[in-house]
JSON list of C-alpha atoms in Angstrom, two decimals:
[
{"chain": "A", "resi": 1, "resn": "UNK", "atom": "CA", "xyz": [0.60, 95.07, 100.40]},
{"chain": "A", "resi": 2, "resn": "UNK", "atom": "CA", "xyz": [1.40, 91.42, 100.96]},
{"chain": "A", "resi": 3, "resn": "UNK", "atom": "CA", "xyz": [2.28, 90.17, 97.55]},
{"chain": "A", "resi": 4, "resn": "UNK", "atom": "CA", "xyz": [4.47, 92.92, 97.82]},
{"chain": "A", "resi": 5, "resn": "UNK", "atom": "CA", "xyz": [6.14, 92.14, 100.64]},
{"chain": "A", "resi": 6, "resn": "UNK", "atom": "CA", "xyz": [6.83, 88.51, 99.74]},
{"chain": "A", "resi": 7, "resn": "UNK", "atom": "CA", "xyz": [7.96, 89.49, 96.79]},
{"chain": "A", "resi": 8, "resn": "UNK", "atom": "CA", "xyz": [10.46, 92.22, 98.06]},
{"chain": "A", "resi": 9, "resn": "UNK", "atom": "CA", "xyz": [11.53, 89.57, 100.92]},
{"chain": "A", "resi": 10, "resn": "UNK", "atom": "CA", "xyz": [11.85, 86.81, 97.64]},
{"chain": "A", "resi": 11, "resn": "UNK", "atom": "CA", "xyz": [14.18, 89.40, 95.43]},
{"chain": "A", "resi": 12, "resn": "UNK", "atom": "CA", "xyz": [16.20, 89.72, 98.82]},
{"chain": "A", "resi": 13, "resn": "UNK", "atom": "CA", "xyz": [16.54, 86.14, 99.49]},
{"chain": "A", "resi": 14, "resn": "UNK", "atom": "CA", "xyz": [18.30, 85.81, 95.70]},
{"chain": "A", "resi": 15, "resn": "UNK", "atom": "CA", "xyz": [20.90, 88.01, 96.30]},
{"chain": "A", "resi": 16, "resn": "UNK", "atom": "CA", "xyz": [21.78, 87.51, 99.65]},
{"chain": "A", "resi": 17, "resn": "UNK", "atom": "CA", "xyz": [21.11, 83.88, 99.90]},
{"chain": "A", "resi": 18, "resn": "UNK", "atom": "CA", "xyz": [22.90, 83.14, 96.63]},
{"chain": "A", "resi": 19, "resn": "UNK", "atom": "CA", "xyz": [26.53, 84.51, 98.62]},
{"chain": "A", "resi": 20, "resn": "UNK", "atom": "CA", "xyz": [25.39, 82.63, 101.06]},
{"chain": "A", "resi": 21, "resn": "UNK", "atom": "CA", "xyz": [24.88, 79.49, 99.46]},
{"chain": "A", "resi": 22, "resn": "UNK", "atom": "CA", "xyz": [29.29, 80.08, 98.25]},
{"chain": "A", "resi": 23, "resn": "UNK", "atom": "CA", "xyz": [30.64, 81.76, 100.78]},
{"chain": "A", "resi": 24, "resn": "UNK", "atom": "CA", "xyz": [32.95, 79.91, 102.84]},
{"chain": "A", "resi": 25, "resn": "UNK", "atom": "CA", "xyz": [31.92, 78.38, 105.85]},
{"chain": "A", "resi": 26, "resn": "UNK", "atom": "CA", "xyz": [28.39, 78.98, 106.30]},
{"chain": "A", "resi": 27, "resn": "UNK", "atom": "CA", "xyz": [28.38, 77.37, 102.66]},
{"chain": "A", "resi": 28, "resn": "UNK", "atom": "CA", "xyz": [30.93, 74.43, 103.52]},
{"chain": "A", "resi": 29, "resn": "UNK", "atom": "CA", "xyz": [30.15, 70.73, 102.20]},
{"chain": "A", "resi": 30, "resn": "UNK", "atom": "CA", "xyz": [29.83, 69.94, 106.09]},
{"chain": "A", "resi": 31, "resn": "UNK", "atom": "CA", "xyz": [27.34, 72.45, 106.91]},
{"chain": "A", "resi": 32, "resn": "UNK", "atom": "CA", "xyz": [23.91, 70.13, 105.88]},
{"chain": "A", "resi": 33, "resn": "UNK", "atom": "CA", "xyz": [21.95, 71.92, 103.08]},
{"chain": "A", "resi": 34, "resn": "UNK", "atom": "CA", "xyz": [18.99, 72.48, 105.30]},
{"chain": "A", "resi": 35, "resn": "UNK", "atom": "CA", "xyz": [20.33, 75.09, 107.26]},
{"chain": "A", "resi": 36, "resn": "UNK", "atom": "CA", "xyz": [22.00, 76.90, 104.79]},
{"chain": "A", "resi": 37, "resn": "UNK", "atom": "CA", "xyz": [18.44, 77.05, 103.49]},
{"chain": "A", "resi": 38, "resn": "UNK", "atom": "CA", "xyz": [17.46, 78.11, 106.83]},
{"chain": "A", "resi": 39, "resn": "UNK", "atom": "CA", "xyz": [20.44, 80.23, 107.51]},
{"chain": "A", "resi": 40, "resn": "UNK", "atom": "CA", "xyz": [19.97, 82.24, 104.17]},
{"chain": "A", "resi": 41, "resn": "UNK", "atom": "CA", "xyz": [16.16, 82.80, 104.67]},
{"chain": "A", "resi": 42, "resn": "UNK", "atom": "CA", "xyz": [17.02, 83.86, 108.13]},
{"chain": "A", "resi": 43, "resn": "UNK", "atom": "CA", "xyz": [19.76, 86.84, 106.96]},
{"chain": "A", "resi": 44, "resn": "UNK", "atom": "CA", "xyz": [17.47, 87.24, 104.00]},
{"chain": "A", "resi": 45, "resn": "UNK", "atom": "CA", "xyz": [13.82, 88.83, 106.54]},
{"chain": "A", "resi": 46, "resn": "UNK", "atom": "CA", "xyz": [16.66, 90.92, 108.71]},
{"chain": "A", "resi": 47, "resn": "UNK", "atom": "CA", "xyz": [18.01, 92.86, 106.01]},
{"chain": "A", "resi": 48, "resn": "UNK", "atom": "CA", "xyz": [15.08, 93.45, 104.32]},
{"chain": "A", "resi": 49, "resn": "UNK", "atom": "CA", "xyz": [14.72, 96.07, 106.99]},
{"chain": "A", "resi": 50, "resn": "UNK", "atom": "CA", "xyz": [17.92, 98.01, 105.85]},
{"chain": "A", "resi": 51, "resn": "UNK", "atom": "CA", "xyz": [16.97, 97.17, 102.65]},
{"chain": "A", "resi": 52, "resn": "UNK", "atom": "CA", "xyz": [13.16, 98.12, 101.89]},
{"chain": "A", "resi": 53, "resn": "UNK", "atom": "CA", "xyz": [13.50, 100.83, 100.81]},
{"chain": "A", "resi": 54, "resn": "UNK", "atom": "CA", "xyz": [16.21, 99.22, 97.72]},
{"chain": "A", "resi": 55, "resn": "UNK", "atom": "CA", "xyz": [13.86, 97.04, 96.71]},
{"chain": "A", "resi": 56, "resn": "UNK", "atom": "CA", "xyz": [10.55, 97.78, 96.99]},
{"chain": "A", "resi": 57, "resn": "UNK", "atom": "CA", "xyz": [9.61, 100.22, 94.17]},
{"chain": "A", "resi": 58, "resn": "UNK", "atom": "CA", "xyz": [10.76, 97.22, 91.42]},
{"chain": "A", "resi": 59, "resn": "UNK", "atom": "CA", "xyz": [8.62, 94.62, 93.09]},
{"chain": "A", "resi": 60, "resn": "UNK", "atom": "CA", "xyz": [5.91, 96.20, 90.66]},
{"chain": "A", "resi": 61, "resn": "UNK", "atom": "CA", "xyz": [7.13, 95.50, 87.81]},
{"chain": "A", "resi": 62, "resn": "UNK", "atom": "CA", "xyz": [6.27, 93.37, 84.50]},
{"chain": "A", "resi": 63, "resn": "UNK", "atom": "CA", "xyz": [6.54, 89.45, 85.02]},
{"chain": "A", "resi": 64, "resn": "UNK", "atom": "CA", "xyz": [9.10, 89.46, 82.36]},
{"chain": "A", "resi": 65, "resn": "UNK", "atom": "CA", "xyz": [10.97, 92.23, 83.99]},
{"chain": "A", "resi": 66, "resn": "UNK", "atom": "CA", "xyz": [10.84, 90.67, 87.08]},
{"chain": "A", "resi": 67, "resn": "UNK", "atom": "CA", "xyz": [12.65, 87.09, 86.28]},
{"chain": "A", "resi": 68, "resn": "UNK", "atom": "CA", "xyz": [15.48, 89.44, 84.13]},
{"chain": "A", "resi": 69, "resn": "UNK", "atom": "CA", "xyz": [15.98, 90.87, 88.41]},
{"chain": "A", "resi": 70, "resn": "UNK", "atom": "CA", "xyz": [15.86, 87.32, 90.08]},
{"chain": "A", "resi": 71, "resn": "UNK", "atom": "CA", "xyz": [18.76, 86.84, 87.46]},
{"chain": "A", "resi": 72, "resn": "UNK", "atom": "CA", "xyz": [20.48, 89.52, 87.97]},
{"chain": "A", "resi": 73, "resn": "UNK", "atom": "CA", "xyz": [19.96, 89.43, 91.48]},
{"chain": "A", "resi": 74, "resn": "UNK", "atom": "CA", "xyz": [20.78, 86.01, 92.31]},
{"chain": "A", "resi": 75, "resn": "UNK", "atom": "CA", "xyz": [24.38, 86.01, 89.73]},
{"chain": "A", "resi": 76, "resn": "UNK", "atom": "CA", "xyz": [24.96, 89.26, 91.85]},
{"chain": "A", "resi": 77, "resn": "UNK", "atom": "CA", "xyz": [24.85, 87.40, 95.28]},
{"chain": "A", "resi": 78, "resn": "UNK", "atom": "CA", "xyz": [26.84, 85.03, 93.43]},
{"chain": "A", "resi": 79, "resn": "UNK", "atom": "CA", "xyz": [29.82, 87.06, 92.88]},
{"chain": "A", "resi": 80, "resn": "UNK", "atom": "CA", "xyz": [29.96, 88.71, 96.27]},
{"chain": "A", "resi": 81, "resn": "UNK", "atom": "CA", "xyz": [30.51, 85.09, 97.34]},
{"chain": "A", "resi": 82, "resn": "UNK", "atom": "CA", "xyz": [32.95, 83.70, 94.93]},
{"chain": "A", "resi": 83, "resn": "UNK", "atom": "CA", "xyz": [34.70, 86.34, 95.57]},
{"chain": "A", "resi": 84, "resn": "UNK", "atom": "CA", "xyz": [35.46, 85.20, 98.93]},
{"chain": "A", "resi": 85, "resn": "UNK", "atom": "CA", "xyz": [35.04, 82.10, 98.73]},
{"chain": "A", "resi": 86, "resn": "UNK", "atom": "CA", "xyz": [37.98, 81.83, 95.71]},
{"chain": "A", "resi": 87, "resn": "UNK", "atom": "CA", "xyz": [40.55, 84.15, 98.75]},
{"chain": "A", "resi": 88, "resn": "UNK", "atom": "CA", "xyz": [40.06, 80.83, 101.09]},
{"chain": "A", "resi": 89, "resn": "UNK", "atom": "CA", "xyz": [40.28, 78.60, 98.00]},
{"chain": "A", "resi": 90, "resn": "UNK", "atom": "CA", "xyz": [43.38, 79.92, 97.13]},
{"chain": "A", "resi": 91, "resn": "UNK", "atom": "CA", "xyz": [44.59, 78.94, 100.53]},
{"chain": "A", "resi": 92, "resn": "UNK", "atom": "CA", "xyz": [43.67, 75.62, 99.76]},
{"chain": "A", "resi": 93, "resn": "UNK", "atom": "CA", "xyz": [46.30, 75.94, 96.96]},
{"chain": "A", "resi": 94, "resn": "UNK", "atom": "CA", "xyz": [49.20, 77.34, 99.21]},
{"chain": "A", "resi": 95, "resn": "UNK", "atom": "CA", "xyz": [48.82, 74.96, 102.28]},
{"chain": "A", "resi": 96, "resn": "UNK", "atom": "CA", "xyz": [48.49, 72.17, 99.23]},
{"chain": "A", "resi": 97, "resn": "UNK", "atom": "CA", "xyz": [51.65, 72.95, 98.08]},
{"chain": "A", "resi": 98, "resn": "UNK", "atom": "CA", "xyz": [52.93, 73.36, 101.31]},
{"chain": "A", "resi": 99, "resn": "UNK", "atom": "CA", "xyz": [52.29, 69.55, 102.26]},
{"chain": "A", "resi": 100, "resn": "UNK", "atom": "CA", "xyz": [54.55, 68.70, 99.52]},
{"chain": "A", "resi": 101, "resn": "UNK", "atom": "CA", "xyz": [57.34, 70.95, 99.69]},
{"chain": "A", "resi": 102, "resn": "UNK", "atom": "CA", "xyz": [57.28, 69.57, 103.52]},
{"chain": "A", "resi": 103, "resn": "UNK", "atom": "CA", "xyz": [57.52, 65.94, 102.76]},
{"chain": "A", "resi": 104, "resn": "UNK", "atom": "CA", "xyz": [54.10, 65.38, 103.53]},
{"chain": "A", "resi": 105, "resn": "UNK", "atom": "CA", "xyz": [53.17, 64.42, 100.10]},
{"chain": "A", "resi": 106, "resn": "UNK", "atom": "CA", "xyz": [53.40, 60.47, 100.29]},
{"chain": "A", "resi": 107, "resn": "UNK", "atom": "CA", "xyz": [50.84, 61.53, 103.46]},
{"chain": "A", "resi": 108, "resn": "UNK", "atom": "CA", "xyz": [47.36, 59.73, 103.26]},
{"chain": "A", "resi": 109, "resn": "UNK", "atom": "CA", "xyz": [44.96, 62.39, 101.92]},
{"chain": "A", "resi": 110, "resn": "UNK", "atom": "CA", "xyz": [42.03, 63.36, 104.64]},
{"chain": "A", "resi": 111, "resn": "UNK", "atom": "CA", "xyz": [38.42, 64.63, 103.62]},
{"chain": "A", "resi": 112, "resn": "UNK", "atom": "CA", "xyz": [38.70, 68.53, 103.24]},
{"chain": "A", "resi": 113, "resn": "UNK", "atom": "CA", "xyz": [36.84, 71.34, 105.60]},
{"chain": "A", "resi": 114, "resn": "UNK", "atom": "CA", "xyz": [35.00, 72.36, 102.80]},
{"chain": "A", "resi": 115, "resn": "UNK", "atom": "CA", "xyz": [34.60, 70.29, 100.45]},
{"chain": "A", "resi": 116, "resn": "UNK", "atom": "CA", "xyz": [34.14, 66.53, 100.06]},
{"chain": "A", "resi": 117, "resn": "UNK", "atom": "CA", "xyz": [37.56, 66.09, 97.50]},
{"chain": "A", "resi": 118, "resn": "UNK", "atom": "CA", "xyz": [40.51, 64.60, 99.75]},
{"chain": "A", "resi": 119, "resn": "UNK", "atom": "CA", "xyz": [42.90, 67.35, 101.22]},
{"chain": "A", "resi": 120, "resn": "UNK", "atom": "CA", "xyz": [46.25, 65.99, 102.91]},
{"chain": "A", "resi": 121, "resn": "UNK", "atom": "CA", "xyz": [45.72, 66.59, 106.47]},
{"chain": "A", "resi": 122, "resn": "UNK", "atom": "CA", "xyz": [48.55, 69.88, 107.12]},
{"chain": "A", "resi": 123, "resn": "UNK", "atom": "CA", "xyz": [46.67, 71.79, 104.48]},
{"chain": "A", "resi": 124, "resn": "UNK", "atom": "CA", "xyz": [43.13, 69.83, 106.13]},
{"chain": "A", "resi": 125, "resn": "UNK", "atom": "CA", "xyz": [44.27, 71.87, 109.55]},
{"chain": "A", "resi": 126, "resn": "UNK", "atom": "CA", "xyz": [45.51, 75.36, 107.86]},
{"chain": "A", "resi": 127, "resn": "UNK", "atom": "CA", "xyz": [42.17, 75.99, 106.41]},
{"chain": "A", "resi": 128, "resn": "UNK", "atom": "CA", "xyz": [40.03, 75.21, 109.66]},
{"chain": "A", "resi": 129, "resn": "UNK", "atom": "CA", "xyz": [42.58, 77.65, 111.32]},
{"chain": "A", "resi": 130, "resn": "UNK", "atom": "CA", "xyz": [42.17, 79.61, 108.86]},
{"chain": "A", "resi": 131, "resn": "UNK", "atom": "CA", "xyz": [38.69, 79.69, 108.91]},
{"chain": "A", "resi": 132, "resn": "UNK", "atom": "CA", "xyz": [37.55, 79.54, 112.47]},
{"chain": "A", "resi": 133, "resn": "UNK", "atom": "CA", "xyz": [40.32, 82.78, 112.38]},
{"chain": "A", "resi": 134, "resn": "UNK", "atom": "CA", "xyz": [38.16, 84.42, 110.19]},
{"chain": "A", "resi": 135, "resn": "UNK", "atom": "CA", "xyz": [34.87, 83.68, 111.35]},
{"chain": "A", "resi": 136, "resn": "UNK", "atom": "CA", "xyz": [36.01, 84.65, 115.29]},
{"chain": "A", "resi": 137, "resn": "UNK", "atom": "CA", "xyz": [37.09, 87.99, 113.83]},
{"chain": "A", "resi": 138, "resn": "UNK", "atom": "CA", "xyz": [33.88, 87.84, 112.36]},
{"chain": "A", "resi": 139, "resn": "UNK", "atom": "CA", "xyz": [34.24, 88.17, 108.92]},
{"chain": "A", "resi": 140, "resn": "UNK", "atom": "CA", "xyz": [30.13, 86.97, 108.31]},
{"chain": "A", "resi": 141, "resn": "UNK", "atom": "CA", "xyz": [29.16, 90.57, 109.47]},
{"chain": "A", "resi": 142, "resn": "UNK", "atom": "CA", "xyz": [31.77, 91.95, 107.36]},
{"chain": "A", "resi": 143, "resn": "UNK", "atom": "CA", "xyz": [30.07, 90.62, 104.39]},
{"chain": "A", "resi": 144, "resn": "UNK", "atom": "CA", "xyz": [26.69, 91.19, 105.70]},
{"chain": "A", "resi": 145, "resn": "UNK", "atom": "CA", "xyz": [27.75, 94.86, 105.26]},
{"chain": "A", "resi": 146, "resn": "UNK", "atom": "CA", "xyz": [29.14, 94.37, 101.92]},
{"chain": "A", "resi": 147, "resn": "UNK", "atom": "CA", "xyz": [26.04, 92.75, 100.62]},
{"chain": "A", "resi": 148, "resn": "UNK", "atom": "CA", "xyz": [23.96, 96.07, 101.76]},
{"chain": "A", "resi": 149, "resn": "UNK", "atom": "CA", "xyz": [26.38, 98.71, 100.44]},
{"chain": "A", "resi": 150, "resn": "UNK", "atom": "CA", "xyz": [26.27, 96.18, 97.33]},
{"chain": "A", "resi": 151, "resn": "UNK", "atom": "CA", "xyz": [22.33, 97.82, 96.88]},
{"chain": "A", "resi": 152, "resn": "UNK", "atom": "CA", "xyz": [23.98, 101.73, 96.88]},
{"chain": "A", "resi": 153, "resn": "UNK", "atom": "CA", "xyz": [26.71, 100.46, 93.82]},
{"chain": "A", "resi": 154, "resn": "UNK", "atom": "CA", "xyz": [24.49, 97.68, 91.92]},
{"chain": "A", "resi": 155, "resn": "UNK", "atom": "CA", "xyz": [21.36, 98.82, 92.37]},
{"chain": "A", "resi": 156, "resn": "UNK", "atom": "CA", "xyz": [18.04, 96.78, 92.17]},
{"chain": "A", "resi": 157, "resn": "UNK", "atom": "CA", "xyz": [17.07, 98.30, 88.54]},
{"chain": "A", "resi": 158, "resn": "UNK", "atom": "CA", "xyz": [20.63, 97.58, 87.29]},
{"chain": "A", "resi": 159, "resn": "UNK", "atom": "CA", "xyz": [21.36, 94.73, 85.50]},
{"chain": "A", "resi": 160, "resn": "UNK", "atom": "CA", "xyz": [24.26, 92.35, 85.70]},
{"chain": "A", "resi": 161, "resn": "UNK", "atom": "CA", "xyz": [27.01, 93.42, 84.11]},
{"chain": "A", "resi": 162, "resn": "UNK", "atom": "CA", "xyz": [29.35, 90.03, 82.98]},
{"chain": "A", "resi": 163, "resn": "UNK", "atom": "CA", "xyz": [32.41, 91.98, 81.66]},
{"chain": "A", "resi": 164, "resn": "UNK", "atom": "CA", "xyz": [32.28, 94.24, 85.30]},
{"chain": "A", "resi": 165, "resn": "UNK", "atom": "CA", "xyz": [32.26, 90.82, 87.01]},
{"chain": "A", "resi": 166, "resn": "UNK", "atom": "CA", "xyz": [34.72, 88.75, 85.23]},
{"chain": "A", "resi": 167, "resn": "UNK", "atom": "CA", "xyz": [37.60, 91.48, 86.12]},
{"chain": "A", "resi": 168, "resn": "UNK", "atom": "CA", "xyz": [36.44, 91.06, 89.51]},
{"chain": "A", "resi": 169, "resn": "UNK", "atom": "CA", "xyz": [36.71, 87.57, 89.75]},
{"chain": "A", "resi": 170, "resn": "UNK", "atom": "CA", "xyz": [40.20, 87.82, 87.51]},
{"chain": "A", "resi": 171, "resn": "UNK", "atom": "CA", "xyz": [41.90, 90.71, 90.23]},
{"chain": "A", "resi": 172, "resn": "UNK", "atom": "CA", "xyz": [41.12, 89.06, 93.13]},
{"chain": "A", "resi": 173, "resn": "UNK", "atom": "CA", "xyz": [42.21, 85.57, 91.47]},
{"chain": "A", "resi": 174, "resn": "UNK", "atom": "CA", "xyz": [45.75, 87.48, 91.30]},
{"chain": "A", "resi": 175, "resn": "UNK", "atom": "CA", "xyz": [45.40, 89.57, 93.98]},
{"chain": "A", "resi": 176, "resn": "UNK", "atom": "CA", "xyz": [44.75, 86.27, 96.01]},
{"chain": "A", "resi": 177, "resn": "UNK", "atom": "CA", "xyz": [47.91, 83.83, 94.52]},
{"chain": "A", "resi": 178, "resn": "UNK", "atom": "CA", "xyz": [50.13, 87.15, 95.03]},
{"chain": "A", "resi": 179, "resn": "UNK", "atom": "CA", "xyz": [48.80, 87.00, 98.80]},
{"chain": "A", "resi": 180, "resn": "UNK", "atom": "CA", "xyz": [49.59, 83.20, 98.47]},
{"chain": "A", "resi": 181, "resn": "UNK", "atom": "CA", "xyz": [52.71, 83.27, 97.53]},
{"chain": "A", "resi": 182, "resn": "UNK", "atom": "CA", "xyz": [54.34, 85.60, 99.77]},
{"chain": "A", "resi": 183, "resn": "UNK", "atom": "CA", "xyz": [52.63, 83.49, 102.78]},
{"chain": "A", "resi": 184, "resn": "UNK", "atom": "CA", "xyz": [54.17, 80.11, 101.59]},
{"chain": "A", "resi": 185, "resn": "UNK", "atom": "CA", "xyz": [57.42, 81.65, 100.40]},
{"chain": "A", "resi": 186, "resn": "UNK", "atom": "CA", "xyz": [59.85, 80.64, 103.24]},
{"chain": "A", "resi": 187, "resn": "UNK", "atom": "CA", "xyz": [58.40, 76.82, 102.95]},
{"chain": "A", "resi": 188, "resn": "UNK", "atom": "CA", "xyz": [59.19, 77.73, 99.47]},
{"chain": "A", "resi": 189, "resn": "UNK", "atom": "CA", "xyz": [62.90, 78.71, 100.60]},
{"chain": "A", "resi": 190, "resn": "UNK", "atom": "CA", "xyz": [63.17, 76.09, 103.02]},
{"chain": "A", "resi": 191, "resn": "UNK", "atom": "CA", "xyz": [62.00, 73.02, 99.92]},
{"chain": "A", "resi": 192, "resn": "UNK", "atom": "CA", "xyz": [64.51, 75.05, 97.69]},
{"chain": "A", "resi": 193, "resn": "UNK", "atom": "CA", "xyz": [67.37, 74.54, 100.38]},
{"chain": "A", "resi": 194, "resn": "UNK", "atom": "CA", "xyz": [66.71, 71.42, 101.81]},
{"chain": "A", "resi": 195, "resn": "UNK", "atom": "CA", "xyz": [66.55, 69.48, 98.31]},
{"chain": "A", "resi": 196, "resn": "UNK", "atom": "CA", "xyz": [70.04, 71.10, 97.63]},
{"chain": "A", "resi": 197, "resn": "UNK", "atom": "CA", "xyz": [71.13, 69.57, 100.26]},
{"chain": "A", "resi": 198, "resn": "UNK", "atom": "CA", "xyz": [70.29, 66.34, 99.82]},
{"chain": "A", "resi": 199, "resn": "UNK", "atom": "CA", "xyz": [71.45, 66.40, 96.16]},
{"chain": "A", "resi": 200, "resn": "UNK", "atom": "CA", "xyz": [74.64, 67.38, 97.20]},
{"chain": "A", "resi": 201, "resn": "UNK", "atom": "CA", "xyz": [75.25, 65.06, 99.86]},
{"chain": "A", "resi": 202, "resn": "UNK", "atom": "CA", "xyz": [73.42, 62.52, 97.25]},
{"chain": "A", "resi": 203, "resn": "UNK", "atom": "CA", "xyz": [76.25, 62.84, 94.45]},
{"chain": "A", "resi": 204, "resn": "UNK", "atom": "CA", "xyz": [79.20, 62.46, 97.49]},
{"chain": "A", "resi": 205, "resn": "UNK", "atom": "CA", "xyz": [77.82, 59.10, 98.92]},
{"chain": "A", "resi": 206, "resn": "UNK", "atom": "CA", "xyz": [75.62, 57.25, 95.49]},
{"chain": "A", "resi": 207, "resn": "UNK", "atom": "CA", "xyz": [75.67, 54.38, 97.78]},
{"chain": "A", "resi": 208, "resn": "UNK", "atom": "CA", "xyz": [73.73, 55.17, 99.93]},
{"chain": "A", "resi": 209, "resn": "UNK", "atom": "CA", "xyz": [69.42, 56.65, 100.09]},
{"chain": "A", "resi": 210, "resn": "UNK", "atom": "CA", "xyz": [70.42, 59.66, 101.13]},
{"chain": "A", "resi": 211, "resn": "UNK", "atom": "CA", "xyz": [66.94, 60.67, 100.22]},
{"chain": "A", "resi": 212, "resn": "UNK", "atom": "CA", "xyz": [64.75, 58.37, 102.13]},
{"chain": "A", "resi": 213, "resn": "UNK", "atom": "CA", "xyz": [66.96, 58.52, 104.67]},
{"chain": "A", "resi": 214, "resn": "UNK", "atom": "CA", "xyz": [66.49, 62.33, 105.05]},
{"chain": "A", "resi": 215, "resn": "UNK", "atom": "CA", "xyz": [62.93, 62.28, 104.56]},
{"chain": "A", "resi": 216, "resn": "UNK", "atom": "CA", "xyz": [61.55, 62.20, 108.49]},
{"chain": "A", "resi": 217, "resn": "UNK", "atom": "CA", "xyz": [64.40, 65.12, 108.62]},
{"chain": "A", "resi": 218, "resn": "UNK", "atom": "CA", "xyz": [62.71, 67.10, 106.32]},
{"chain": "A", "resi": 219, "resn": "UNK", "atom": "CA", "xyz": [59.25, 66.64, 107.30]},
{"chain": "A", "resi": 220, "resn": "UNK", "atom": "CA", "xyz": [60.66, 68.14, 111.16]},
{"chain": "A", "resi": 221, "resn": "UNK", "atom": "CA", "xyz": [61.73, 71.00, 109.42]},
{"chain": "A", "resi": 222, "resn": "UNK", "atom": "CA", "xyz": [58.29, 71.60, 107.79]},
{"chain": "A", "resi": 223, "resn": "UNK", "atom": "CA", "xyz": [56.45, 70.93, 111.23]},
{"chain": "A", "resi": 224, "resn": "UNK", "atom": "CA", "xyz": [59.56, 72.95, 113.09]},
{"chain": "A", "resi": 225, "resn": "UNK", "atom": "CA", "xyz": [58.82, 75.54, 110.43]},
{"chain": "A", "resi": 226, "resn": "UNK", "atom": "CA", "xyz": [54.86, 76.04, 110.42]},
{"chain": "A", "resi": 227, "resn": "UNK", "atom": "CA", "xyz": [55.09, 75.42, 114.45]},
{"chain": "A", "resi": 228, "resn": "UNK", "atom": "CA", "xyz": [57.21, 78.97, 114.69]},
{"chain": "A", "resi": 229, "resn": "UNK", "atom": "CA", "xyz": [55.17, 80.64, 111.40]},
{"chain": "A", "resi": 230, "resn": "UNK", "atom": "CA", "xyz": [51.99, 79.84, 111.58]},
{"chain": "A", "resi": 231, "resn": "UNK", "atom": "CA", "xyz": [50.96, 82.58, 114.30]},
{"chain": "A", "resi": 232, "resn": "UNK", "atom": "CA", "xyz": [52.16, 85.47, 111.44]},
{"chain": "A", "resi": 233, "resn": "UNK", "atom": "CA", "xyz": [51.23, 82.92, 108.41]},
{"chain": "A", "resi": 234, "resn": "UNK", "atom": "CA", "xyz": [47.33, 83.11, 109.76]},
{"chain": "A", "resi": 235, "resn": "UNK", "atom": "CA", "xyz": [47.77, 86.70, 110.73]},
{"chain": "A", "resi": 236, "resn": "UNK", "atom": "CA", "xyz": [48.64, 88.10, 107.41]},
{"chain": "A", "resi": 237, "resn": "UNK", "atom": "CA", "xyz": [45.82, 86.06, 105.19]},
{"chain": "A", "resi": 238, "resn": "UNK", "atom": "CA", "xyz": [43.54, 87.39, 108.54]},
{"chain": "A", "resi": 239, "resn": "UNK", "atom": "CA", "xyz": [45.22, 91.35, 107.07]},
{"chain": "A", "resi": 240, "resn": "UNK", "atom": "CA", "xyz": [44.48, 90.48, 103.06]},
{"chain": "A", "resi": 241, "resn": "UNK", "atom": "CA", "xyz": [41.06, 89.98, 103.75]},
{"chain": "A", "resi": 242, "resn": "UNK", "atom": "CA", "xyz": [39.35, 92.12, 103.58]},
{"chain": "A", "resi": 243, "resn": "UNK", "atom": "CA", "xyz": [41.45, 94.60, 100.87]},
{"chain": "A", "resi": 244, "resn": "UNK", "atom": "CA", "xyz": [42.09, 91.15, 98.56]},
{"chain": "A", "resi": 245, "resn": "UNK", "atom": "CA", "xyz": [37.65, 90.82, 97.77]},
{"chain": "A", "resi": 246, "resn": "UNK", "atom": "CA", "xyz": [35.61, 92.85, 99.81]},
{"chain": "A", "resi": 247, "resn": "UNK", "atom": "CA", "xyz": [38.34, 96.06, 99.81]},
{"chain": "A", "resi": 248, "resn": "UNK", "atom": "CA", "xyz": [37.73, 96.80, 96.43]}
]
């Protein structure tokens, strides 16, 4: 009985732990590896009570089949985590684009919120604000509910399907791209209008370096646009989280 409980807990940890290691926030590079491992083990043991009937009948299989189940569970958990992370990565992309469009492209890059790679300061602020909003709206609870529901949609006995996983990932990338384009469209329109205006003015007075003179005003306009639009920006980002990632 003890051996069955340990194997069932390990199978639950494979799917839940793989998801938590890749999901945004808890899987961030800012969180120490020991803390992430402790959280994954804790959540796996807590959810095992609800998943016992779905996992326990499969732990008595031969070792060769158990290895296949372990690999399948790891892949399924990674799929759920990647689907959520792709949505946040799309936000980081549009945040970097907004930084460039607002004239902050020449500013020094800072450390990103999720990874150790450098990221512009404005993009880091947008990413951090969006991530904190998702935590405030209990998005991690939605991921845990999706993990429990995944045992009905993809039982332990059904092995990982790479084709279906690639379709889910590509659909998530496509929908997240369109969501982020809509969120960044005011800044795209602002950059086009400002650059056209500066270009016309530069043609009228070619002796004056209007591009360098106009840069502070372009940055100020971008900051004003971000100030008045950040509330709606974050609200639309939060509204699109479930339909784009876990609601498919």
